[in-house]
Coordinates of C-alpha atoms in Angstrom, one line a residue:
T1 CA 15.9 141.8 44.8
R2 CA 14.8 145.5 45.4
N3 CA 16.7 148.6 44.4
R4 CA 18.9 149.8 47.1
S5 CA 21.9 151.9 47.6
I6 CA 24.5 151.5 50.4
Q7 CA 26.9 154.0 52.0
D8 CA 30.7 153.6 51.7
S9 CA 33.0 154.4 54.6
E10 CA 33.0 158.1 53.8
G11 CA 29.2 158.2 53.6
A12 CA 29.0 158.6 49.8
P13 CA 26.2 156.7 48.1
Q14 CA 27.4 153.6 46.3
Q15 CA 25.6 151.0 44.2
S16 CA 24.9 147.7 45.8
E17 CA 26.6 144.6 44.3
L18 CA 23.2 143.6 42.7
P19 CA 22.2 146.3 40.1
D20 CA 19.3 148.6 40.6
H21 CA 15.9 147.4 39.3
L22 CA 14.7 149.3 36.3
S23 CA 12.5 152.3 36.9
P24 CA 9.1 151.8 35.2
G25 CA 9.0 153.2 31.7
T26 CA 7.2 152.1 28.4
L27 CA 7.3 152.1 24.6
E28 CA 4.4 153.5 22.5
Q29 CA 4.0 155.4 19.2
E30 CA 4.4 159.2 19.1
Q31 CA 1.2 161.1 19.2
A32 CA 0.0 162.8 15.9
P33 CA -0.8 166.5 15.9
T34 CA -4.2 167.2 17.6
G35 CA -7.2 168.1 15.5
D36 CA -7.8 171.5 17.3
G37 CA -4.5 173.0 16.0
Q38 CA -2.6 172.4 19.2
P39 CA 1.1 171.5 18.5
A40 CA 2.0 167.9 18.8
P41 CA 3.9 166.8 21.9
A42 CA 7.7 167.0 21.6
A43 CA 9.3 163.9 20.0
P44 CA 10.5 161.4 22.6
P45 CA 14.2 161.1 23.3
S46 CA 16.2 158.4 21.6
P47 CA 17.0 155.3 23.6
R48 CA 20.7 154.8 24.3
V49 CA 22.4 151.9 25.9
T50 CA 24.6 152.9 28.8
P51 CA 27.0 150.8 30.9
A52 CA 24.4 150.0 33.6
G53 CA 27.1 149.0 36.1
D54 CA 29.0 152.3 35.6
R55 CA 26.1 154.8 36.2
H56 CA 26.3 156.8 39.4
Q57 CA 22.7 156.7 40.6
S58 CA 21.3 156.7 44.1
V59 CA 17.9 155.0 44.4
R60 CA 15.7 155.7 47.4
R61 CA 15.1 152.6 49.4
S62 CA 11.4 151.8 50.1
T63 CA 10.3 152.5 53.7
R64 CA 7.5 150.1 53.4
Q65 CA 7.6 147.1 55.9
R66 CA 8.6 143.9 54.3
Q67 CA 7.6 140.3 55.1
Q68 CA 9.2 138.1 52.6
P69 CA 7.9 134.6 52.2
E70 CA 10.1 132.2 54.1
R71 CA 10.6 129.9 51.1
L72 CA 12.2 132.8 49.2
I73 CA 14.3 134.3 51.9
K74 CA 17.4 132.4 50.8
V75 CA 17.0 133.3 47.2
M76 CA 16.1 137.0 47.7
T77 CA 18.8 137.7 50.2
A78 CA 21.5 135.8 48.3
E79 CA 24.1 137.4 46.0
L80 CA 22.9 135.3 43.1
A81 CA 26.0 135.7 41.0
D82 CA 28.2 134.2 43.8
L83 CA 26.0 131.4 45.3
D84 CA 25.6 128.1 43.6
I85 CA 21.8 127.7 43.7
P86 CA 21.1 124.6 41.6
F87 CA 18.0 125.7 39.6
E88 CA 17.4 127.0 36.2
L89 CA 17.1 130.8 35.6
F90 CA 13.4 131.7 35.4
A91 CA 11.2 134.6 36.4
M92 CA 9.4 133.1 39.4
E93 CA 6.1 135.0 39.3
A94 CA 4.3 132.0 37.8
M95 CA 5.5 129.8 40.7
F96 CA 5.0 132.4 43.4
P97 CA 2.2 134.7 42.1
N98 CA 1.9 137.0 45.2
P99 CA 5.3 138.6 46.0
V100 CA 5.2 141.2 48.8
E101 CA 6.2 144.0 46.4
P102 CA 5.1 144.0 42.8
D103 CA 8.4 145.3 41.4
D104 CA 10.5 142.6 43.0
V105 CA 12.4 140.5 40.5
L106 CA 12.4 136.9 41.7
A107 CA 15.0 134.6 40.0
M108 CA 17.1 131.6 40.4
K109 CA 20.7 131.4 39.1
A110 CA 21.4 129.5 35.9
S111 CA 24.1 127.4 37.4
T112 CA 23.7 124.6 34.9
D113 CA 24.8 126.7 31.9
P114 CA 27.5 129.3 32.7
D115 CA 27.1 130.9 29.3
T116 CA 23.4 131.9 29.8
M117 CA 22.7 134.6 32.3
Y118 CA 20.6 137.6 33.3
L119 CA 21.9 141.2 33.2
H120 CA 23.1 141.3 36.8
Q121 CA 25.1 138.2 36.3
A122 CA 26.6 139.4 33.0
M123 CA 27.8 142.6 34.7
K124 CA 30.1 140.5 36.9
Q125 CA 31.7 138.6 34.0
P126 CA 35.2 139.5 32.7
D127 CA 33.7 139.9 29.2
W128 CA 31.0 142.3 30.4
K129 CA 32.1 144.9 27.8
E130 CA 31.2 142.4 25.0
F131 CA 27.8 142.0 26.5
Q132 CA 27.3 145.7 26.5
K133 CA 28.1 145.8 22.8
A134 CA 25.5 143.1 22.2
M135 CA 22.9 145.1 24.2
M136 CA 23.6 148.1 22.0
K137 CA 23.2 146.1 18.9
E138 CA 20.0 144.5 20.1
M139 CA 18.4 147.9 20.9
S140 CA 19.6 149.4 17.6
D141 CA 18.2 146.4 15.6
Q142 CA 14.8 146.6 17.5
M143 CA 14.5 150.3 16.8
D144 CA 15.7 150.1 13.1
Q145 CA 13.2 147.2 12.4
K146 CA 10.4 149.3 14.0
V147 CA 9.7 146.4 16.4
I148 CA 9.4 148.8 19.3
K149 CA 8.5 152.5 19.6
L150 CA 9.2 154.9 22.4
I151 CA 6.1 156.7 23.8
P152 CA 5.4 158.8 26.9
K153 CA 3.9 156.7 29.6
K154 CA 1.0 159.2 30.0
D155 CA -0.2 158.2 26.5
L156 CA -0.7 154.6 27.5
P157 CA -4.3 153.5 26.5
K158 CA -6.6 153.1 29.4
G159 CA -6.5 149.6 30.9
A160 CA -3.2 148.7 29.1
T161 CA -0.9 146.4 31.0
L162 CA 2.7 147.5 31.5
L163 CA 5.0 144.5 31.4
P164 CA 8.5 144.3 32.7
A165 CA 11.5 143.8 30.4
V166 CA 14.2 141.1 30.9
W167 CA 17.6 140.9 29.4
Q168 CA 18.9 137.4 28.4
M169 CA 22.6 137.2 27.8
K170 CA 24.5 134.3 26.2
R171 CA 27.9 133.4 24.9
K172 CA 27.7 131.5 21.7
R173 CA 30.6 129.1 21.2
D174 CA 32.0 127.2 18.3
I175 CA 30.7 123.7 18.7
K176 CA 33.9 122.0 17.8
T177 CA 36.5 124.2 19.5
G178 CA 34.4 125.5 22.4
K179 CA 35.7 129.1 21.8
V180 CA 33.3 132.0 22.1
K181 CA 32.4 133.3 18.7
K182 CA 29.6 135.7 19.5
W183 CA 28.0 137.5 22.5
K184 CA 24.2 137.8 22.3
A185 CA 21.8 139.9 24.2
W186 CA 18.0 139.4 23.8
L187 CA 15.5 141.9 25.0
N188 CA 12.4 140.1 26.2
I189 CA 9.1 140.8 27.8
D190 CA 8.8 138.8 31.1
G191 CA 6.5 136.0 30.0
S192 CA 5.6 135.0 33.5
R193 CA 3.7 138.3 33.9
M194 CA 1.7 137.7 30.7
V195 CA -1.9 136.5 30.8
K196 CA -3.5 134.3 28.1
H197 CA -6.2 136.1 26.1
R198 CA -5.0 139.5 27.5
D199 CA -1.5 139.6 26.2
Y200 CA -1.4 136.6 23.8
D201 CA -3.5 133.8 22.3
L202 CA -1.3 131.1 20.7
T203 CA 1.8 129.6 22.2
Y204 CA 2.6 126.9 19.6
A205 CA 5.2 127.3 16.9
P206 CA 5.8 124.4 14.5
V207 CA 9.5 123.3 14.1
A208 CA 11.2 120.6 12.1
S209 CA 12.0 117.4 14.0
W210 CA 15.4 115.8 14.1
G211 CA 14.0 113.1 11.9
I212 CA 13.2 115.5 9.1
I213 CA 16.6 117.2 9.4
K214 CA 18.4 113.8 9.1
L215 CA 16.2 112.8 6.2
L216 CA 17.2 116.1 4.4
L217 CA 20.9 115.3 5.0
A218 CA 20.4 111.8 3.6
L219 CA 18.7 113.2 0.5
A220 CA 21.4 115.8 0.0
L221 CA 24.0 113.0 0.0
T222 CA 22.1 110.6 -2.2
L223 CA 21.1 113.3 -4.8
G224 CA 24.4 115.3 -4.6
W225 CA 22.5 118.5 -3.7
H226 CA 23.9 121.8 -2.5
T227 CA 23.0 122.9 1.0
V228 CA 22.9 126.4 2.5
Q229 CA 22.3 127.4 6.1
L230 CA 20.3 130.5 6.9
D231 CA 19.8 132.4 10.2
Y232 CA 17.1 135.0 10.8
V233 CA 17.9 138.3 12.4
L234 CA 15.3 139.1 15.2
A235 CA 13.4 136.0 14.1
F236 CA 10.6 136.2 16.7
T237 CA 9.9 139.8 16.0
Q238 CA 9.4 139.3 12.3
A239 CA 6.1 137.8 12.9
P240 CA 3.0 139.9 13.6
V241 CA 1.9 140.2 17.3
E242 CA -1.6 139.2 18.4
R243 CA -2.0 142.1 20.9
E244 CA -0.6 145.6 21.5
L245 CA 2.1 145.1 24.1
Y246 CA 3.7 147.7 26.3
M247 CA 7.1 147.1 28.0
Q248 CA 9.0 149.0 30.7
I249 CA 12.3 150.6 29.7
P250 CA 14.8 147.8 30.2
K251 CA 17.7 148.2 32.6
G252 CA 20.8 149.6 31.1
I253 CA 18.9 152.0 28.8
D254 CA 19.2 155.8 29.1
L255 CA 17.0 158.2 27.2
D256 CA 19.5 161.1 26.5
G257 CA 18.7 162.9 29.7
A258 CA 15.0 162.1 30.0
D259 CA 13.6 160.2 32.9
P260 CA 13.0 156.5 31.9
A261 CA 10.1 156.5 34.4
D262 CA 8.2 158.8 32.0
Y263 CA 8.4 156.5 29.0
C264 CA 7.7 153.0 27.8
F265 CA 8.1 150.8 24.7
K266 CA 5.2 149.7 22.5
V267 CA 5.7 146.4 20.5
D268 CA 4.4 146.6 16.9
D269 CA 3.0 144.6 14.5
C270 CA 8.5 122.8 8.9
I271 CA 9.3 121.8 5.7
F272 CA 8.6 123.6 2.5
F273 CA 9.0 123.0 -1.2
K274 CA 9.8 125.4 -4.1
G275 CA 10.5 123.8 -7.4
K276 CA 12.9 120.9 -6.6
M277 CA 14.2 122.7 -3.5
I278 CA 13.5 121.7 0.1
Y279 CA 13.4 124.2 2.9
V280 CA 13.5 123.1 6.6
L281 CA 12.9 125.6 9.3
Y282 CA 13.6 125.3 13.1
T283 CA 12.6 128.7 14.7
D284 CA 15.3 131.1 13.5
D285 CA 17.7 128.5 12.0
S286 CA 17.0 126.8 8.7
I287 CA 18.5 124.8 5.8
I288 CA 17.7 125.1 2.1
A289 CA 18.8 122.3 -0.2
G290 CA 18.4 121.7 -3.9
P291 CA 20.2 120.5 -7.1
D292 CA 20.8 124.0 -8.6
K293 CA 23.0 126.5 -6.7
K294 CA 21.7 129.4 -8.8
E295 CA 18.1 128.5 -8.0
I296 CA 18.9 128.4 -4.3
D297 CA 20.5 131.9 -4.5
E298 CA 17.5 133.3 -6.3
A299 CA 15.2 131.9 -3.6
I300 CA 17.3 133.4 -0.9
S301 CA 17.2 136.8 -2.7
L302 CA 13.4 136.6 -2.8
M303 CA 13.3 135.8 1.0
K304 CA 15.6 138.8 1.7
E305 CA 13.1 141.2 0.2
K306 CA 10.6 140.4 3.0
L307 CA 12.8 139.1 5.8
D308 CA 16.0 140.0 7.5
L309 CA 18.3 137.0 7.4
T310 CA 22.0 136.1 7.1
V311 CA 23.5 133.4 4.9
E312 CA 25.8 131.2 6.9
G313 CA 27.1 129.2 4.0
D314 CA 27.3 125.5 3.8
L315 CA 26.2 123.4 6.7
K316 CA 28.6 123.5 9.7
D317 CA 26.9 124.1 13.0
F318 CA 23.1 123.6 13.2
L319 CA 21.1 123.5 16.4
G320 CA 24.1 122.8 18.5
V321 CA 25.4 120.0 16.2
N322 CA 28.6 120.2 14.3
I323 CA 28.1 118.8 10.7
E324 CA 31.3 117.9 8.9
K325 CA 31.3 116.4 5.4
K326 CA 33.9 113.6 5.5
D327 CA 34.5 110.0 4.2
G328 CA 31.6 110.3 1.7
G329 CA 29.0 111.2 4.4
F330 CA 28.2 113.6 7.2
W331 CA 29.7 113.3 10.7
L332 CA 27.4 114.8 13.3
T333 CA 29.0 115.5 16.7
Q334 CA 28.2 117.5 19.8
P335 CA 31.6 117.9 21.6
H336 CA 30.7 121.1 23.4
L337 CA 27.6 119.5 25.0
I338 CA 29.5 116.4 26.0
N339 CA 32.2 118.5 27.7
Q340 CA 29.4 120.3 29.6
I341 CA 28.0 117.0 30.8
L342 CA 31.4 115.7 31.9
E343 CA 32.3 118.9 33.7
T344 CA 29.0 119.0 35.5
L345 CA 29.5 115.4 36.6
R346 CA 33.0 116.3 37.7
L347 CA 34.5 113.7 35.3
K348 CA 36.5 116.4 33.5
Q349 CA 38.2 119.6 34.6
K350 CA 37.3 122.7 32.6
N351 CA 39.8 123.5 29.9
K352 CA 41.7 120.4 30.6
P353 CA 42.1 117.4 28.2
I354 CA 39.9 114.4 28.8
N355 CA 41.4 111.5 30.8
N356 CA 39.5 108.4 29.8
S357 CA 41.2 106.0 32.2
N358 CA 38.0 105.8 34.2
S359 CA 35.7 105.2 31.1
R360 CA 33.1 102.5 30.6
D361 CA 32.3 100.4 27.5
T362 CA 28.5 100.7 27.9
P363 CA 26.1 103.4 29.2
M364 CA 24.4 101.0 31.6
I365 CA 25.4 98.0 33.6
H366 CA 24.3 94.9 31.7
S367 CA 23.0 93.0 34.7
R368 CA 21.0 95.8 36.3
I369 CA 17.5 97.3 35.5
L370 CA 16.8 100.6 37.4
Q371 CA 13.9 100.6 39.8
K372 CA 12.6 103.1 42.3
E373 CA 15.4 101.8 44.6
A374 CA 13.4 102.6 47.8
D375 CA 16.2 101.1 50.0
S376 CA 18.9 103.3 48.4
P377 CA 20.1 106.5 50.2
E378 CA 18.8 109.8 49.0
F379 CA 20.6 111.4 46.0
D380 CA 23.4 113.6 47.3
N381 CA 22.7 116.5 44.8
Q382 CA 26.3 116.5 43.6
F383 CA 24.8 117.7 40.3
N384 CA 21.5 119.0 39.0
Y385 CA 19.8 115.6 38.2
R386 CA 17.1 117.0 35.9
S387 CA 19.4 119.4 34.1
I388 CA 21.8 116.5 33.2
I389 CA 18.9 114.4 32.0
G390 CA 17.9 117.2 29.7
K391 CA 21.3 117.5 28.2
I392 CA 21.8 113.8 27.7
A393 CA 18.3 113.7 26.1
Y394 CA 19.3 116.4 23.6
L395 CA 22.5 114.6 22.9
E396 CA 20.7 111.3 22.4
K397 CA 18.1 112.9 20.0
G398 CA 20.8 114.6 17.9
T399 CA 23.8 112.4 17.5
R400 CA 23.9 109.6 20.1
P401 CA 20.8 107.3 19.8
E402 CA 22.6 104.5 21.5
L403 CA 22.0 106.4 24.8
A404 CA 18.2 106.3 24.4
Y405 CA 17.5 103.4 26.7
A406 CA 19.8 104.6 29.4
C407 CA 18.6 108.1 29.2
H408 CA 14.9 107.2 29.4
Q409 CA 15.5 104.8 32.3
C410 CA 17.2 107.5 34.4
S411 CA 14.7 110.2 33.4
R412 CA 11.8 108.1 34.9
F413 CA 13.1 108.9 38.4
S414 CA 13.8 112.6 38.1
S415 CA 11.1 113.6 40.6
A416 CA 12.7 111.6 43.5
P417 CA 16.1 110.4 42.5
K418 CA 18.1 108.1 44.8
K419 CA 21.8 107.5 45.1
A420 CA 21.6 104.5 42.8
H421 CA 20.0 106.7 40.1
G422 CA 22.8 109.3 40.4
E423 CA 25.3 106.4 40.0
A424 CA 23.5 105.4 36.8
I425 CA 23.9 108.9 35.5
K426 CA 27.6 108.7 36.3
Q427 CA 27.8 105.4 34.4
I428 CA 26.5 107.3 31.3
G429 CA 29.1 110.0 31.9
R430 CA 31.9 107.5 32.2
Y431 CA 30.7 105.9 28.9
L432 CA 30.9 109.4 27.3
L433 CA 34.3 109.9 28.8
G434 CA 35.7 107.2 26.5
T435 CA 33.6 108.3 23.4
A436 CA 33.6 112.1 23.8
D437 CA 34.9 112.7 20.3
K438 CA 32.4 110.4 18.7
G439 CA 29.0 111.1 17.1
M440 CA 26.8 109.8 14.3
F441 CA 28.0 109.0 10.8
I442 CA 25.5 109.4 8.0
K443 CA 26.3 107.6 4.8
P444 CA 23.4 106.5 2.6
D445 CA 23.3 103.1 1.0
L446 CA 21.4 103.3 -2.3
R447 CA 20.7 99.5 -2.2
K448 CA 18.4 100.2 0.7
S449 CA 15.1 102.1 0.9
F450 CA 12.7 102.7 3.8
D451 CA 13.1 100.3 6.7
V452 CA 11.6 100.0 10.1
Y453 CA 13.1 97.8 12.9
V454 CA 10.9 97.1 15.9
D455 CA 11.6 95.2 19.1
A456 CA 10.0 94.8 22.5
D457 CA 11.2 93.5 25.8
F458 CA 8.2 91.8 27.4
C459 CA 7.8 92.6 31.1
G460 CA 11.5 93.4 31.1
N461 CA 11.2 95.7 34.2
W462 CA 9.9 92.9 36.5
N463 CA 11.6 92.7 39.9
E464 CA 10.2 90.6 42.7
R465 CA 11.5 93.1 45.3
Y466 CA 9.2 95.7 43.8
G467 CA 6.4 93.4 42.7
H468 CA 3.8 95.7 44.3
D469 CA 4.7 98.5 41.8
P470 CA 2.7 98.0 38.5
D471 CA 5.5 99.8 36.6
T472 CA 7.7 96.8 37.0
A473 CA 5.2 94.8 34.9
R474 CA 5.3 97.2 31.9
S475 CA 7.0 96.1 28.7
R476 CA 9.3 98.4 26.7
H477 CA 9.5 98.7 22.9
G478 CA 12.1 100.4 20.7
Y479 CA 12.2 101.1 17.1
V480 CA 14.5 102.6 14.4
I481 CA 13.3 104.1 11.1
T482 CA 15.9 104.3 8.4
Y483 CA 16.0 105.9 4.9
A484 CA 18.7 104.5 2.5
G485 CA 20.3 102.9 5.5
V486 CA 20.4 106.2 7.5
P487 CA 18.7 106.1 10.9
I488 CA 16.4 109.1 11.0
I489 CA 14.0 108.3 13.8
H490 CA 14.5 106.2 16.9
K491 CA 12.7 105.7 20.2
S492 CA 12.9 103.8 23.4
Q493 CA 9.5 103.8 25.2
L494 CA 7.9 102.1 28.2
Q495 CA 4.5 101.0 27.2
T496 CA 1.6 102.7 28.9
E497 CA -0.5 99.6 29.3
I498 CA 0.6 96.3 30.8
A499 CA 0.9 93.7 28.0
L500 CA -0.5 90.2 28.9
S501 CA 1.7 88.4 26.4
S502 CA 4.9 88.8 24.4
T503 CA 2.7 88.9 21.3
K504 CA 0.9 92.0 22.5
S505 CA 4.0 93.8 23.6
E506 CA 5.6 93.2 20.2
Y507 CA 2.5 94.1 18.3
T508 CA 2.1 97.3 20.4
G509 CA 5.7 98.3 19.5
L510 CA 4.9 97.6 15.8
S511 CA 1.8 99.8 15.9
Y512 CA 3.7 102.7 17.6
A513 CA 6.6 102.5 15.1
L514 CA 4.2 102.7 12.1
R515 CA 2.5 105.7 13.6
E516 CA 5.8 107.5 12.9
A517 CA 6.6 105.7 9.7
I518 CA 3.4 106.3 7.8
P519 CA 3.6 110.1 7.9
L520 CA 7.2 109.8 6.6
M521 CA 5.9 107.6 3.8
N522 CA 3.4 110.3 2.9
L523 CA 6.1 113.0 3.0
L524 CA 8.2 110.9 0.5
K525 CA 5.2 110.6 -1.8
E526 CA 4.8 114.4 -1.6
M527 CA 8.4 114.9 -2.5
K528 CA 8.0 112.6 -5.5
R529 CA 5.1 114.7 -6.7
H530 CA 7.4 117.7 -6.6
G531 CA 9.8 115.9 -8.9
I532 CA 12.3 115.0 -6.2
P533 CA 13.7 111.5 -7.1
V534 CA 13.3 109.8 -3.7
L535 CA 13.6 106.2 -2.8
D536 CA 9.9 105.3 -2.2
H537 CA 9.8 101.6 -2.3
P538 CA 7.2 100.0 0.1
P539 CA 8.7 100.2 3.7
K540 CA 10.0 96.9 5.0
V541 CA 9.1 96.4 8.6
H542 CA 11.4 94.0 10.5
C543 CA 9.9 92.6 13.7
R544 CA 11.0 89.8 15.8
V545 CA 9.6 86.3 15.5
F546 CA 8.8 84.7 18.9
E547 CA 10.3 81.5 20.3
D548 CA 7.6 79.1 19.3
N549 CA 5.1 81.2 17.3
S550 CA 5.0 84.3 15.2
G551 CA 2.0 85.9 16.8
A552 CA 2.6 89.6 16.0
L553 CA 3.8 88.8 12.5
E554 CA 0.6 86.7 11.8
M555 CA -1.7 89.4 13.3
A556 CA -0.2 92.1 11.1
K557 CA -0.4 90.0 7.9
I558 CA -3.5 87.8 8.3
H559 CA -6.6 89.7 9.3
K560 CA -8.8 87.0 10.8
W561 CA -11.0 87.4 13.9
R562 CA -9.3 86.2 17.1
P563 CA -11.2 86.2 20.5
R564 CA -8.0 86.9 22.5
T565 CA -7.0 89.9 20.4
K566 CA -10.3 91.7 19.5
H567 CA -9.5 94.3 22.2
L568 CA -6.6 95.5 20.0
C569 CA -8.8 96.4 17.1
T570 CA -9.3 100.1 17.4
K571 CA -6.0 101.1 19.0
L572 CA -3.4 99.0 17.3
H573 CA -4.7 97.8 13.9
H574 CA -4.6 101.2 12.3
F575 CA -1.8 100.2 9.8
R576 CA -3.5 97.0 8.4
S577 CA -4.9 98.7 5.3
Y578 CA -1.4 99.6 4.3
V579 CA -0.3 96.0 4.6
T580 CA -3.3 94.9 2.5
R581 CA -2.4 97.3 -0.2
K582 CA 1.2 96.1 0.0
E583 CA 2.4 99.7 0.8
I584 CA 4.0 98.1 3.9
T585 CA 5.5 94.7 4.1
I586 CA 6.2 92.8 7.3
H587 CA 9.3 90.6 7.6
P588 CA 10.8 88.4 10.4
I589 CA 14.3 89.1 11.8
D590 CA 16.4 87.0 14.1
T591 CA 16.9 88.4 17.6
E592 CA 20.7 88.5 17.3
D593 CA 20.4 90.7 14.2
Q594 CA 17.7 93.0 15.5
P595 CA 19.4 96.5 15.9
A596 CA 16.4 97.9 17.8
D597 CA 17.4 95.5 20.7
I598 CA 19.8 98.3 21.9
L599 CA 16.7 100.4 22.7
T600 CA 14.9 97.9 24.9
K601 CA 17.4 96.7 27.5
P602 CA 21.0 97.0 28.7
L603 CA 23.1 94.8 26.6
A604 CA 26.4 93.0 27.1
V605 CA 29.5 94.8 25.6
E606 CA 29.8 92.6 22.5
Q607 CA 26.1 92.9 21.5
F608 CA 26.0 96.6 22.4
I609 CA 29.0 97.4 20.2
K610 CA 27.5 95.4 17.3
H611 CA 24.2 97.2 17.3
R612 CA 25.9 100.6 17.9
K613 CA 28.0 100.2 14.8
W614 CA 24.9 99.5 12.8
L615 CA 23.1 102.5 14.3
I616 CA 25.7 105.2 14.2
G617 CA 28.6 103.8 12.2
W618 CA 31.4 103.1 14.8

């Protein structure tokens, strides 16, 4: 929306409901005295956060003719804070690269997460004063850390690109109680305006997976280690930048009387071992664990010499997961995320207790396999389908692996959901309605070591009504990798190629599972070299034996040439050398006792509850 002012009934200028767009300004370093004896330019004014919504400022409206693209008229003329536009909040230049006016800010409302918003949305919130304080702190921290410097715009290097600034606001809540514990304001450069190899080169940052985090928790319990959670202040800005970047003065910033249009900002320049300590990093959140509390404190002190970080104490809330030490293990729960899902699906009223009278015992109907459902009516858009899938997927990866099959099945139809797919999402919601306070219980069993459970459902998607669709002929495999009886990695996956036999579908699942298990084996070996007493017995791989033959089991253990399976050689036989060296052993398991079965098909209530208890402890 463009800057504009409106007249009140007496004709006095008054700000429009949507705040004025920031006048262009930039950050750069002060000029040094010139070599010819001329005095150096006056020092630039100090940036100061002001209540952007309270400033009395009349902005001249552009007289240039406008011809807005039709597809954006609804968005650009809407009062975004009041209309429920069901899209995520993103700068839209990447999607619509040729706006009529270059200073237009094109955005969609973040209706799926009411705690995340842009500046103009935060200004309309009852806790706007708290966001102002967060903005003040952010600017102060950025300046104190010398992340940004104020420079006159006239001193911009020739050819430098001036990028717009974007405020991101967020309420951070206590995961267990849901109460707001902190207001955050992040000052960002608008990434949609950045060009690769002009403003940046690399876009990849390694982070620890949930499997590694759960492995660390299991190790901490088995070895009786201390754990400390760390949080980095201004984490992204503590790394060197690849290019000199220049940013407009963000909205809400005054320069002690100077004109912001004359200035800009210049931006300046997952697992680790130390002794017997292990350090796991996920962007700006991290965990350090080890046997000696004094050694951990010394390591943190060394880190503080180079990095700005805060010590959060023992594990409590990590990556949106509440971690509670109880009953000799860890309870991992995500109640706030579950409440968000239920409220979005209108299965729970905000700030009201859960009524589970309409709950379900399983996340999917036992007798139904989701298809494209061409005969079903269109999805009615009662909720943002893709957003709900994303939330359920994060819940499933963190603390509710029993949802993996249901979540993956629903996500397959995100591009064109039907009413039947929306009802399947509601089924998951009603299952969560009755289990909202549940999570994953981690309690190691020292009698067990490293185990892999693999199962496959051969051609389980087949439906004669949709026989023309090749996806119905695909098999699905699922696997669970455990350490000391603790599930650390799980997956439910539709196979990319159509298997011609149950043997191939099972063997494909076995191959994919071991692609994840072998790197974990190597990680445990590395831990042992660092003196960490891990359980590193050869992994036992449990795969199903077929009705009248043990094809996959024989192929994995007996390496003879077979005309019907030679095409599997390069793609699926990668783990055979480990079996030969007895670093991996293959074992049969009865179908009724195969816990990975919960990841391959919708199960009846009794079987589902049995495998769920094995998987997450209840």
